[in-house]
Structures are given as C-alpha cells and as structure tokens.
PDB file of C-alpha atoms in Angstrom:
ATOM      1  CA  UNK A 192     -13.810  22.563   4.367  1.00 91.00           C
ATOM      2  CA  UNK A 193     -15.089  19.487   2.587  1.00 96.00           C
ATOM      3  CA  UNK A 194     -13.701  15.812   2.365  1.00 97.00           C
ATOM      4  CA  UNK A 195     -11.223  15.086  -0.552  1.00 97.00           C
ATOM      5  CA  UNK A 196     -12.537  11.418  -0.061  1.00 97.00           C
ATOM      6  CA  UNK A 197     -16.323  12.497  -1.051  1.00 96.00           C
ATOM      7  CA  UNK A 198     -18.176  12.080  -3.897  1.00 95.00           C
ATOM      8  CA  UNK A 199     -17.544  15.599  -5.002  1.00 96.00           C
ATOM      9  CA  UNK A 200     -14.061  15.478  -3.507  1.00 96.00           C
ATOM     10  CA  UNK A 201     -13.371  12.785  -6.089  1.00 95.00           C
ATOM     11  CA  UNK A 202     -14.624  14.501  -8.871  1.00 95.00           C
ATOM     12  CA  UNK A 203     -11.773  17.238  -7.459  1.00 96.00           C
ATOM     13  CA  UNK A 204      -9.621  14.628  -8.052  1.00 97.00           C
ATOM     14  CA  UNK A 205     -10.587  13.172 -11.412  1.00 96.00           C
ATOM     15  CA  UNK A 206      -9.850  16.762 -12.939  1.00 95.00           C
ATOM     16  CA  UNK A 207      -6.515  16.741 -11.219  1.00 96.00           C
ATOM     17  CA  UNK A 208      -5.944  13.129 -13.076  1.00 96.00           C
ATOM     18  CA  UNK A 209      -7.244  14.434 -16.926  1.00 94.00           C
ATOM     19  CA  UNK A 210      -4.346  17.443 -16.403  1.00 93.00           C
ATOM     20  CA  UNK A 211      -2.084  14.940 -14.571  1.00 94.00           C
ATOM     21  CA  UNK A 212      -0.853  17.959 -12.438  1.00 96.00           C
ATOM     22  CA  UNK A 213       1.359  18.170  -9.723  1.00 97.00           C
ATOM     23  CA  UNK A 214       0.819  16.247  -6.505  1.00 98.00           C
ATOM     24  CA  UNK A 215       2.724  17.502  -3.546  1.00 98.00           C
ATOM     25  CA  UNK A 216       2.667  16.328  -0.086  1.00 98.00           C
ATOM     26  CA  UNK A 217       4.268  17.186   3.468  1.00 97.00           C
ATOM     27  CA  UNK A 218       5.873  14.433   4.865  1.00 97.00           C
ATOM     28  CA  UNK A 219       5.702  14.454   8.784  1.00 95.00           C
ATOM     29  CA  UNK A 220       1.962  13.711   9.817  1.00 94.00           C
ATOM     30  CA  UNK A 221       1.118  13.461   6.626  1.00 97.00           C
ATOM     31  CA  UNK A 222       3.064  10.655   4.606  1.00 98.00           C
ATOM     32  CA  UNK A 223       4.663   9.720   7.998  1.00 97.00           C
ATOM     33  CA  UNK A 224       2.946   9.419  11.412  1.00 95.00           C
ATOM     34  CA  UNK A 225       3.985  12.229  14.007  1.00 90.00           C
ATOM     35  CA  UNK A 226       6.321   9.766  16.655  1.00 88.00           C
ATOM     36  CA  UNK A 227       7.435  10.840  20.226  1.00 83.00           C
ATOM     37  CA  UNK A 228      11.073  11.470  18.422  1.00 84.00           C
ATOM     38  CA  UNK A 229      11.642  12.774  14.996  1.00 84.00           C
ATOM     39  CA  UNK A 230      13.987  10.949  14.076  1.00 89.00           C
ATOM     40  CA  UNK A 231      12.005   7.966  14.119  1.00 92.00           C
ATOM     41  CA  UNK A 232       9.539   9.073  11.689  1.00 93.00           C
ATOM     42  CA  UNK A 233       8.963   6.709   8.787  1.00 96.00           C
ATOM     43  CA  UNK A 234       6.259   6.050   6.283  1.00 97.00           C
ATOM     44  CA  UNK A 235       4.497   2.892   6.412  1.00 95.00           C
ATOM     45  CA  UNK A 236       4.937   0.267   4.142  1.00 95.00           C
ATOM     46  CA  UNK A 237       1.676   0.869   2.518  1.00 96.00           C
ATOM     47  CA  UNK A 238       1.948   4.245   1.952  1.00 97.00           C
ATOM     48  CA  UNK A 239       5.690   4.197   0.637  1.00 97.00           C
ATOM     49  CA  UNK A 240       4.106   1.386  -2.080  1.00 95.00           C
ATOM     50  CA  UNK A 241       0.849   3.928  -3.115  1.00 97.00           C
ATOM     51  CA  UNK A 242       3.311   6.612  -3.165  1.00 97.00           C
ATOM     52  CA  UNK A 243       5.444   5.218  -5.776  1.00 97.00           C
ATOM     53  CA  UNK A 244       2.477   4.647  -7.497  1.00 96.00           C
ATOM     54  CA  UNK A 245       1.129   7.673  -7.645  1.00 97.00           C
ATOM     55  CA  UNK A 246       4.656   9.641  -8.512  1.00 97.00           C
ATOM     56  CA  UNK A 247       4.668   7.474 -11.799  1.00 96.00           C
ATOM     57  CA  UNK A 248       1.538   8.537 -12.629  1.00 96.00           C
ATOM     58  CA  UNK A 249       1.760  12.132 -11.491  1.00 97.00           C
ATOM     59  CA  UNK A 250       4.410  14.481 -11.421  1.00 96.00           C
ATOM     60  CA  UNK A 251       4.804  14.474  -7.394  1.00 97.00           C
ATOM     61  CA  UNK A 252       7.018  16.144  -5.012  1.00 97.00           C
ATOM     62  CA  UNK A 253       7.657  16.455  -1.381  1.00 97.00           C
ATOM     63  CA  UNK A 254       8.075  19.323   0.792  1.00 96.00           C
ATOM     64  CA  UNK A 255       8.809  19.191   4.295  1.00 94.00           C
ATOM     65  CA  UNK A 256      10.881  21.670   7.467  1.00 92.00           C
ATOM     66  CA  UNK A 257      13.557  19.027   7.884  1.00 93.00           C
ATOM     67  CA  UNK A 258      17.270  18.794   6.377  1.00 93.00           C
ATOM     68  CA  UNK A 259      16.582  18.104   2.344  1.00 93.00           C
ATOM     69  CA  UNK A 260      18.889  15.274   3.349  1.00 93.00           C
ATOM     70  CA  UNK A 261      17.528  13.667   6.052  1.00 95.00           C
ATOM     71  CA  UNK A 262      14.304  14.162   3.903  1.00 96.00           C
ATOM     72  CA  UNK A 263      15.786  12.584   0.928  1.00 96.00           C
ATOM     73  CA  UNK A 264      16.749   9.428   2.774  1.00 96.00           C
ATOM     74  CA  UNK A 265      13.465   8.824   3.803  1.00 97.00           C
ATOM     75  CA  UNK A 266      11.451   9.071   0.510  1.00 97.00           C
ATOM     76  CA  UNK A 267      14.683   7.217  -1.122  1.00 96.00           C
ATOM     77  CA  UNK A 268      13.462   5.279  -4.255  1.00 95.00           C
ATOM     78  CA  UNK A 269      10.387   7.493  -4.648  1.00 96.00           C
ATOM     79  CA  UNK A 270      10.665   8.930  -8.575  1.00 97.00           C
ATOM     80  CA  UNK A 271       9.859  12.243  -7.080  1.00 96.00           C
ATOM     81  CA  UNK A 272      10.296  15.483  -9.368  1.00 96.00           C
ATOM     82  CA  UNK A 273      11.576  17.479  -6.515  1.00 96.00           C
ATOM     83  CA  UNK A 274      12.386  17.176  -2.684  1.00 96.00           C
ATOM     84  CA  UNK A 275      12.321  20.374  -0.803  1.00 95.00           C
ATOM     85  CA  UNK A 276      13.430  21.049   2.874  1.00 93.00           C
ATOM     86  CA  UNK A 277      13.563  23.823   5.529  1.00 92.00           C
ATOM     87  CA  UNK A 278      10.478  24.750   4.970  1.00 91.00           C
ATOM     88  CA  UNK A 279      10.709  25.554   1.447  1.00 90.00           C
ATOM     89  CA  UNK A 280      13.887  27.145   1.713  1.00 87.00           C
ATOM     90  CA  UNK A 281      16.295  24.092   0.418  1.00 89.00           C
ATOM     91  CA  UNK A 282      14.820  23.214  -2.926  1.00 83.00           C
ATOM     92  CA  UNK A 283      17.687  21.330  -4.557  1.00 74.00           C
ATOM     93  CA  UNK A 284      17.609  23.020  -7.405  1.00 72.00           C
ATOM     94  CA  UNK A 285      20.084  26.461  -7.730  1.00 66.00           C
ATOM     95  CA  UNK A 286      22.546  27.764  -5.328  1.00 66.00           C
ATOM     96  CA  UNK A 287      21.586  27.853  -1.813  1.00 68.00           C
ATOM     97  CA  UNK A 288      22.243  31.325  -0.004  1.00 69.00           C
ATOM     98  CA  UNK A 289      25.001  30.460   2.574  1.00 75.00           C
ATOM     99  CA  UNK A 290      24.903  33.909   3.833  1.00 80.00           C
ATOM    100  CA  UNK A 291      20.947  32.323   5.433  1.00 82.00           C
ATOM    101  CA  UNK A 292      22.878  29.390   7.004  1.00 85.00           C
ATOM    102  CA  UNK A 293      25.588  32.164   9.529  1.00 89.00           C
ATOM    103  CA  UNK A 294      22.742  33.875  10.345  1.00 91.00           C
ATOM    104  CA  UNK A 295      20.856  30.769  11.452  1.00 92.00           C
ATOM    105  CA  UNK A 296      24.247  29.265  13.208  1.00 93.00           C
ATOM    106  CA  UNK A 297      24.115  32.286  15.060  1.00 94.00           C
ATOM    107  CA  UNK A 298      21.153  32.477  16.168  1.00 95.00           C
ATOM    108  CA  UNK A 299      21.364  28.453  17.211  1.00 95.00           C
ATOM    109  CA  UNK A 300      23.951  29.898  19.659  1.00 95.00           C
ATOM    110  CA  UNK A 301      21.972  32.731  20.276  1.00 96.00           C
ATOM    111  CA  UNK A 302      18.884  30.164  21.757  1.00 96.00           C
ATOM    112  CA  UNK A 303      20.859  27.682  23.355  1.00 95.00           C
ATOM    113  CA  UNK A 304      22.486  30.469  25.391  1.00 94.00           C
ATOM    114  CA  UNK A 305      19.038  31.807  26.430  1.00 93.00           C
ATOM    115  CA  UNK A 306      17.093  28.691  26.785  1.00 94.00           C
ATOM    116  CA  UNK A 307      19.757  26.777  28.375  1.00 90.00           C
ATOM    117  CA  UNK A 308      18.679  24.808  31.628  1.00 85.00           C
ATOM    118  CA  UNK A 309      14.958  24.809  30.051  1.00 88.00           C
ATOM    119  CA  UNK A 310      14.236  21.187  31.028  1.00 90.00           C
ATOM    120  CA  UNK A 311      12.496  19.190  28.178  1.00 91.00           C
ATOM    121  CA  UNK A 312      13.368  22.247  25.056  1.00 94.00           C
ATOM    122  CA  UNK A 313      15.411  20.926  22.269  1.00 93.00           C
ATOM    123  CA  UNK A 314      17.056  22.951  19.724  1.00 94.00           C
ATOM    124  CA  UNK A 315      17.376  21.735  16.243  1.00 93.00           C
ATOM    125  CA  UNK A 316      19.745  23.560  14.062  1.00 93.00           C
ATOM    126  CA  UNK A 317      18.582  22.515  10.534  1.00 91.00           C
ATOM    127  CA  UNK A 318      21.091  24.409   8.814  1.00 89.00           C
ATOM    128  CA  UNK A 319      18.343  26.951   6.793  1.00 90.00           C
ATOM    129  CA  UNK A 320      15.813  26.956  10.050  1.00 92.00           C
ATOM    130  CA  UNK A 321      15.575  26.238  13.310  1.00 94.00           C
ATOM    131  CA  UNK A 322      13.400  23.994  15.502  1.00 93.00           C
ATOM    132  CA  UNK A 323      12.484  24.601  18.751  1.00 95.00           C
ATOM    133  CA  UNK A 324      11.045  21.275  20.293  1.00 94.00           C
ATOM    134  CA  UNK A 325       9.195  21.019  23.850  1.00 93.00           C
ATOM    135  CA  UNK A 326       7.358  17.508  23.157  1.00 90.00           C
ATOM    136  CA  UNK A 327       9.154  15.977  26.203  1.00 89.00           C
ATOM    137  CA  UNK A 328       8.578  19.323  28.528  1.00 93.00           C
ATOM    138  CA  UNK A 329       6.533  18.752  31.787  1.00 93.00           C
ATOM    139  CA  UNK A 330       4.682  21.799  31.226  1.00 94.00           C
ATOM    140  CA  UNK A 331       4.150  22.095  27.625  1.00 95.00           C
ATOM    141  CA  UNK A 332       2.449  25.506  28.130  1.00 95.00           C
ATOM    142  CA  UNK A 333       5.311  27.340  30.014  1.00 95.00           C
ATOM    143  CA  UNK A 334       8.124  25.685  27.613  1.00 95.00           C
ATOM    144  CA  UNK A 335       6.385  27.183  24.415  1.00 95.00           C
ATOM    145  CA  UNK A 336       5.296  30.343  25.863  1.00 95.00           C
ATOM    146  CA  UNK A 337       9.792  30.640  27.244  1.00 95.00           C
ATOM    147  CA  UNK A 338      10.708  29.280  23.385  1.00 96.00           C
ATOM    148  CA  UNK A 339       8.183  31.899  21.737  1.00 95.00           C
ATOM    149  CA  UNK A 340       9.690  34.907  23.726  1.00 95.00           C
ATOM    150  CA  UNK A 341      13.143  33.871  23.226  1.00 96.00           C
ATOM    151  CA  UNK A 342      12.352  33.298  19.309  1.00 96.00           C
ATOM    152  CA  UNK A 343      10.692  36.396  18.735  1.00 95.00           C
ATOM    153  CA  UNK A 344      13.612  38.685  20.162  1.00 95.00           C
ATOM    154  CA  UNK A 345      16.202  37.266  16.858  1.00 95.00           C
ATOM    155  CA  UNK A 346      16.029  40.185  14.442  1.00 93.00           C
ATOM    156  CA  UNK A 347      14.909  39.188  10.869  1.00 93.00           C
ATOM    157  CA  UNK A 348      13.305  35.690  11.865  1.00 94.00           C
ATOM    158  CA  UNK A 349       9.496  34.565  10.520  1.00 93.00           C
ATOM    159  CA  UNK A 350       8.425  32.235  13.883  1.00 94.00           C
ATOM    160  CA  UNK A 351       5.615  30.112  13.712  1.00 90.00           C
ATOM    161  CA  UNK A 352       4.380  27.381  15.827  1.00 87.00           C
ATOM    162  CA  UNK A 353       3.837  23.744  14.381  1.00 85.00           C
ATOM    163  CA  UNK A 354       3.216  19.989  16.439  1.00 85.00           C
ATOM    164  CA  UNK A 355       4.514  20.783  19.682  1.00 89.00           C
ATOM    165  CA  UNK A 356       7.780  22.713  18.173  1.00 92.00           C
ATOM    166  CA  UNK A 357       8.322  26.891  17.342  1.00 95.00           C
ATOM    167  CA  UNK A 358       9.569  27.120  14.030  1.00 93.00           C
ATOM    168  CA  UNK A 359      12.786  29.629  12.996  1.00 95.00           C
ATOM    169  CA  UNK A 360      13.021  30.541   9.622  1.00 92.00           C
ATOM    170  CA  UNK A 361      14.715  33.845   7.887  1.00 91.00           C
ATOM    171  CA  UNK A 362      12.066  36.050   6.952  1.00 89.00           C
ATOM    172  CA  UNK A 363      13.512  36.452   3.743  1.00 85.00           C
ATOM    173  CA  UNK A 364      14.008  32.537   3.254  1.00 86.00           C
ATOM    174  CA  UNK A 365      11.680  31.015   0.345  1.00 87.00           C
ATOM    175  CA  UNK A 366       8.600  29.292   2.203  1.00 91.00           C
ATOM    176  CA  UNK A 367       6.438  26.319   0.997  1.00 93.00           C
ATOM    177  CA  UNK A 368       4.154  28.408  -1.373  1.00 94.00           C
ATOM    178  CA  UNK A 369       7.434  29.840  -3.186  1.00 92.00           C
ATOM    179  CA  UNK A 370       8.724  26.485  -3.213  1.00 93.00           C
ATOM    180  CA  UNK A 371       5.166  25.604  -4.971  1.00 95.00           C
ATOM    181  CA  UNK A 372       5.412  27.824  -7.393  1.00 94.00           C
ATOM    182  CA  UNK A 373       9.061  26.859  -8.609  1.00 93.00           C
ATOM    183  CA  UNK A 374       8.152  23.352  -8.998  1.00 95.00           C
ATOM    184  CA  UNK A 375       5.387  24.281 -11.334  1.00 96.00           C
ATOM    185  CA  UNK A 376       7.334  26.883 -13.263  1.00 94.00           C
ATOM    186  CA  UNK A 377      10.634  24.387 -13.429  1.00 94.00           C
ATOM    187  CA  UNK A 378       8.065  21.524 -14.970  1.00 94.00           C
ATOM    188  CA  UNK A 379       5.617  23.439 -16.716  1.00 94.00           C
ATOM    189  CA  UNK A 380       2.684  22.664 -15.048  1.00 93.00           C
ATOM    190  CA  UNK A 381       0.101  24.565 -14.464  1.00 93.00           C
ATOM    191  CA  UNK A 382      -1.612  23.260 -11.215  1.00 96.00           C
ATOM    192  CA  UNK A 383      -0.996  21.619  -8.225  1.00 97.00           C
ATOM    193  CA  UNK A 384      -2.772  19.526  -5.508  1.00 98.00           C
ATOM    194  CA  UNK A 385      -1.134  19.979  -2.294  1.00 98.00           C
ATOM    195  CA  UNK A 386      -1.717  17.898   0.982  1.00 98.00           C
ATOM    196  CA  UNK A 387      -0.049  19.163   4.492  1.00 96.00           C
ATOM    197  CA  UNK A 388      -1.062  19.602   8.078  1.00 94.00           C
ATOM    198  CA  UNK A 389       0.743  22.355   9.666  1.00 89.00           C
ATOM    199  CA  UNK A 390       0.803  25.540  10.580  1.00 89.00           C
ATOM    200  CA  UNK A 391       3.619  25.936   7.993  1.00 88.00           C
ATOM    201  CA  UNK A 392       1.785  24.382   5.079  1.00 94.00           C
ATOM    202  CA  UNK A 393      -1.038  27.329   5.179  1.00 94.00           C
ATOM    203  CA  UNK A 394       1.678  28.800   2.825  1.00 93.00           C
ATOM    204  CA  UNK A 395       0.886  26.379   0.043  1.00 95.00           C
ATOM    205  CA  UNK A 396      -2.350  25.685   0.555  1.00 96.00           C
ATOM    206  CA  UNK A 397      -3.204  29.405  -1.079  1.00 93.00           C
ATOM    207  CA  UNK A 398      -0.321  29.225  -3.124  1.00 93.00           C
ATOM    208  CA  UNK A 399      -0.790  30.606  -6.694  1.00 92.00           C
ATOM    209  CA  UNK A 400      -1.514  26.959  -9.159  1.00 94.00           C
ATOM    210  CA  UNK A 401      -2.514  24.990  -6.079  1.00 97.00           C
ATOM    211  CA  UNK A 402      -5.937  23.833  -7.340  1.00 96.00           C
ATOM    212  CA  UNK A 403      -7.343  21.555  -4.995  1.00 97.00           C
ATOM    213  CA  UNK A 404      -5.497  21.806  -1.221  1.00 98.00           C
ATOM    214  CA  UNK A 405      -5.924  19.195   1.276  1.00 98.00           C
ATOM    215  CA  UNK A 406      -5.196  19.347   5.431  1.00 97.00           C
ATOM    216  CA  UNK A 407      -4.900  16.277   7.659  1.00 97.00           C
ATOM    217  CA  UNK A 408      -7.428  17.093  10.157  1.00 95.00           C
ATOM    218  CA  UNK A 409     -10.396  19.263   9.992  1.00 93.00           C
ATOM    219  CA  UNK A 410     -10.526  22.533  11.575  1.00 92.00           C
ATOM    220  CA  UNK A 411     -12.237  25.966  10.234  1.00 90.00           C
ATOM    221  CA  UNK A 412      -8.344  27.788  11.364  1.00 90.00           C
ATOM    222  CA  UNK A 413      -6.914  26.709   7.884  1.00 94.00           C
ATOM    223  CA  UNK A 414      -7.061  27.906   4.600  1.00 94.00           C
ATOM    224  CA  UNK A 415      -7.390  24.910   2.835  1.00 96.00           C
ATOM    225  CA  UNK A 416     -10.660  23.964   0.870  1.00 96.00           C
ATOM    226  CA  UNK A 417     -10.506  20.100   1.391  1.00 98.00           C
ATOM    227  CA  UNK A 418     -10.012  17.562   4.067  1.00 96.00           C
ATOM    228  CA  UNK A 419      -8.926  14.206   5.117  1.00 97.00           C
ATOM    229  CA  UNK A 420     -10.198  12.997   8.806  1.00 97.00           C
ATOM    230  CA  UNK A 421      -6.416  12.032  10.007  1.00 96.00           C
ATOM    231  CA  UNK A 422      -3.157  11.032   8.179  1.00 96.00           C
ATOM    232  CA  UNK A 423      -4.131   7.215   8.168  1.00 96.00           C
ATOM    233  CA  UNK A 424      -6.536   8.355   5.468  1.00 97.00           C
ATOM    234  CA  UNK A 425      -3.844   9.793   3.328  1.00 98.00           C
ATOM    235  CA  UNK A 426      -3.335   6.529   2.209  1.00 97.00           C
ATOM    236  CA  UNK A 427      -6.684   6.392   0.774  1.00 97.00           C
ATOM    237  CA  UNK A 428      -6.110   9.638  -0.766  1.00 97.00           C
ATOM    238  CA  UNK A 429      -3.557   8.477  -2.753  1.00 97.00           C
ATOM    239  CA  UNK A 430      -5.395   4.953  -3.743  1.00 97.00           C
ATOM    240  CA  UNK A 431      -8.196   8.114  -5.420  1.00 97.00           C
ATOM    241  CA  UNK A 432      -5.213   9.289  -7.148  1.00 97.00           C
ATOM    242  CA  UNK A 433      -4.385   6.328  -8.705  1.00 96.00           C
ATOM    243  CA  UNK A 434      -7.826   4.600  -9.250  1.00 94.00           C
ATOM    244  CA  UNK A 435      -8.339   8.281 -10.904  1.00 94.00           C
ATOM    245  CA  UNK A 436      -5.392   7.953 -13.360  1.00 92.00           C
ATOM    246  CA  UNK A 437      -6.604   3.865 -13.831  1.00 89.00           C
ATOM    247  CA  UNK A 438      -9.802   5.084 -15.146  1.00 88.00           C
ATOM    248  CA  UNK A 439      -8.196   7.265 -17.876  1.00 86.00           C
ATOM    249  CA  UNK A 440      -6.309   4.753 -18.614  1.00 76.00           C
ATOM    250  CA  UNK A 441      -6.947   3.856 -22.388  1.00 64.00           C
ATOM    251  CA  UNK A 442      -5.508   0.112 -22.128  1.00 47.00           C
ATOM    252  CA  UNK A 443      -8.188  -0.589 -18.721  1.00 49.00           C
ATOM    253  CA  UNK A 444      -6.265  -0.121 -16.423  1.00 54.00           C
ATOM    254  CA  UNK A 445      -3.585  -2.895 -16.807  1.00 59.00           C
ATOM    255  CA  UNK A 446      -0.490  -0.511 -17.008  1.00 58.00           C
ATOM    256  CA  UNK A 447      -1.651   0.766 -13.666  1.00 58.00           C
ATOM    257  CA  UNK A 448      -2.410  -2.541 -12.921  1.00 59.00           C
ATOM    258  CA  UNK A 449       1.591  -3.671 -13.582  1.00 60.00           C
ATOM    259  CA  UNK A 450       2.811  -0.525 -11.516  1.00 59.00           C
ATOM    260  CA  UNK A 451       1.274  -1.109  -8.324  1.00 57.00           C
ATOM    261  CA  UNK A 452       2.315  -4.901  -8.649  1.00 59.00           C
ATOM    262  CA  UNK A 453       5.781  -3.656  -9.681  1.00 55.00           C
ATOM    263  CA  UNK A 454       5.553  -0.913  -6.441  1.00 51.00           C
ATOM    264  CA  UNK A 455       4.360  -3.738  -3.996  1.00 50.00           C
ATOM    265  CA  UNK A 456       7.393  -5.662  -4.801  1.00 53.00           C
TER     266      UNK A 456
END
C-alpha cells in the first residue's frame, strides 16, 4: 500500500485527470469525520467546498451504508452523478426490490427481540440493511461478540463488521462494487478512483474499472493499492484532484480558478 499523496501517487492521479474518470468516495470517515453519534456526522466546510470542486471537474459519486436519503441531505448541493445507500443496495436509479425491505423489517424485529436488554446495542433499521451499533457499550468486546451471534443466526444475511457497528445486509442485495460498476456502465466511463475506509468498501476497492483505490488509514488487511494517513488528508486528496484537472487545463487554469472561487462562496 503506497500514499495517493506521493510523488508517484500523483502521477496515479494525473492519469485519472487526462481520462477525467469517475471519482467515488464513502462518506462516513471519509468525507465526514466518524462522531460519537451518527447522526451528527457532517463534512467540514472545507471539504464540502473541494468537493464541489472536484464533482465539476470529474464525474463523482458517493456511496455510503446509510438511508440514500439521509445521505442525500448531507451531500445536498454537491453536482454528484449518483448517490448510493445501504451499502450499495439503494442506487437511485431503477426500481428498488421491496420484497429486500420485509425481509429486513423482519429481521429488525427478529434482533430487537434477541438483543433486547443488551445495554449500550442499538439497532438501526435502514430500510435495505441493518446496523447493529455498540459504540456506547461498556464492554465493547462482549456487545459485538452477543450482536455477531445474534446476526449470524438470520437466514440469507451477508454480516460484516465496520467502526464499532455489525453490518446486516441481504446476501443477495447489490454491494458497493456492483454499485461501482453501474455507475460506470450508466455514464460510460471506463474507470474509476474510489476512496473508502471500511470493512464494507473492500467491495469496491477490487471492483472491476476501479483503477486507482484509496483507504483512509494504512493497514496491510485491505485490498486497496493506495493510501491516505487519516480522513483529514482526504481533503488534500481532493485539492490533487483538482490541481490535476488545473494543469490540463488549456486556458491556465483560470476556469478552475473561477470554480473554486464560485465553490468557496
């Protein structure tokens, strides 16, 4: 795993910027901070004005395990090409398979029978998938391993573990790497960059079209083939992505110039 952010991680980039391919990110610890509550998560300022940026200069989406419309309010006035939730699994764009959604209402009242009295579990029924949470148990260890076993017993589910939560999805439900794919095929691109840092990314990152993939935090457990040190620096990632696109820009840079004083606004 090498950093997108070195010199030869920039020349990564600069051949994303001559295709102008896809650019796709995750959105909770990587566009947004990881906070104590979901709910609370937010991009910064900074990075909501460099992402605006970059999505006029790039085809970019966002794909992320919440609601598509809790996801869509917080990336509101982004010109994003698509915004994809659950995982992958509520791309806004075709019908969504209802029959998914009973089975996962039933097996939100299949968990909160069996984990009920857990002290500090939280069950988030996301309508496509479900999420687990045990950030506020006393004994993180005990509350995943009770939330795992419980999981694991629902016939048909894919369960994976992500920042402190064990993840519910329909085994048959699209993930982030189909998701991926569609977005290229729907805008006829070719390749993608793709930036996550979850368990649940892994699924893009060796995605079929996903050229150059990115993780927030270094660790030899991912399949990813790039790096940025934490998600502060994903703000500097997309600054590369831009400065990329300013260089190929024929009139020097001063359309680029008049978006990011038009996106800082």
């Amino acid at each position: 795993m090498r950093s997108i952010l070195s010199d030869e991680g920039r020349a990564a980039l600069e051949a994303i910027a001559r295709e102008r391919a896809l650019v796709i990110l995750d959105f909770d610890g990587t566009l947004a901070p990881i906070v104590p509550r979901p709910p609370d998560a937010a991009m910064n300022a900074e990075t909501r004005s460099l992402l605006r940026v970059a999505a006029l200069l790039y085809p970019c989406a966002v794909v992320s395990g919440r609601p598509r419309a809790d996801l869509a309010q917080r990336v509101e006035g982004v010109p994003l090409v698509a915004i994809v939730g659950n995982h992958g699994a509520e791309a806004g764009f075709g019908p969504v398979d209802r029959a998914i959604g009973r089975v996962v209402e039933g097996w939100a009242r299949t968990l909160s029978r069996e984990l009920s009295g857990a002290a500090g579990i939280e069950i988030e029924e996301k309508g496509l998938s479900i999420g687990i949470h045990y950030r506020r148990a006393a004994d993180r260890s005990a509350a995943r391993r009770r939330a795992l076993a419980a999981a694991t017993r629902l016939a048909g589910a894919r369960v994976f573990g992500g920042r402190l939560v064990v993840n519910v999805v329909p085994a048959r439900a699209p993930d982030k790497g189909a998701a991926v794919a569609e977005i290229l095929r729907r805008i006829g691109a070719r390749r993608a960059l793709y930036v996550g840092d979850d368990v649940t990314d892994e699924d893009a990152f060796s995605a079929e079209g996903v050229a150059v993939s990115v993780r927030v935090g270094r660790t030899h457990a991912s399949s990813a083939a790039w790096y940025v040190p934490a998600q502060r620096d994903v703000d500097a990632l997309l600054r590369a992505l831009v400065a990329a696109r300013r260089r190929l820009d024929g009139a020097g840079g001063e359309c680029t110039d008049a978006l990011l004083r038009a996106a800082a606004r």
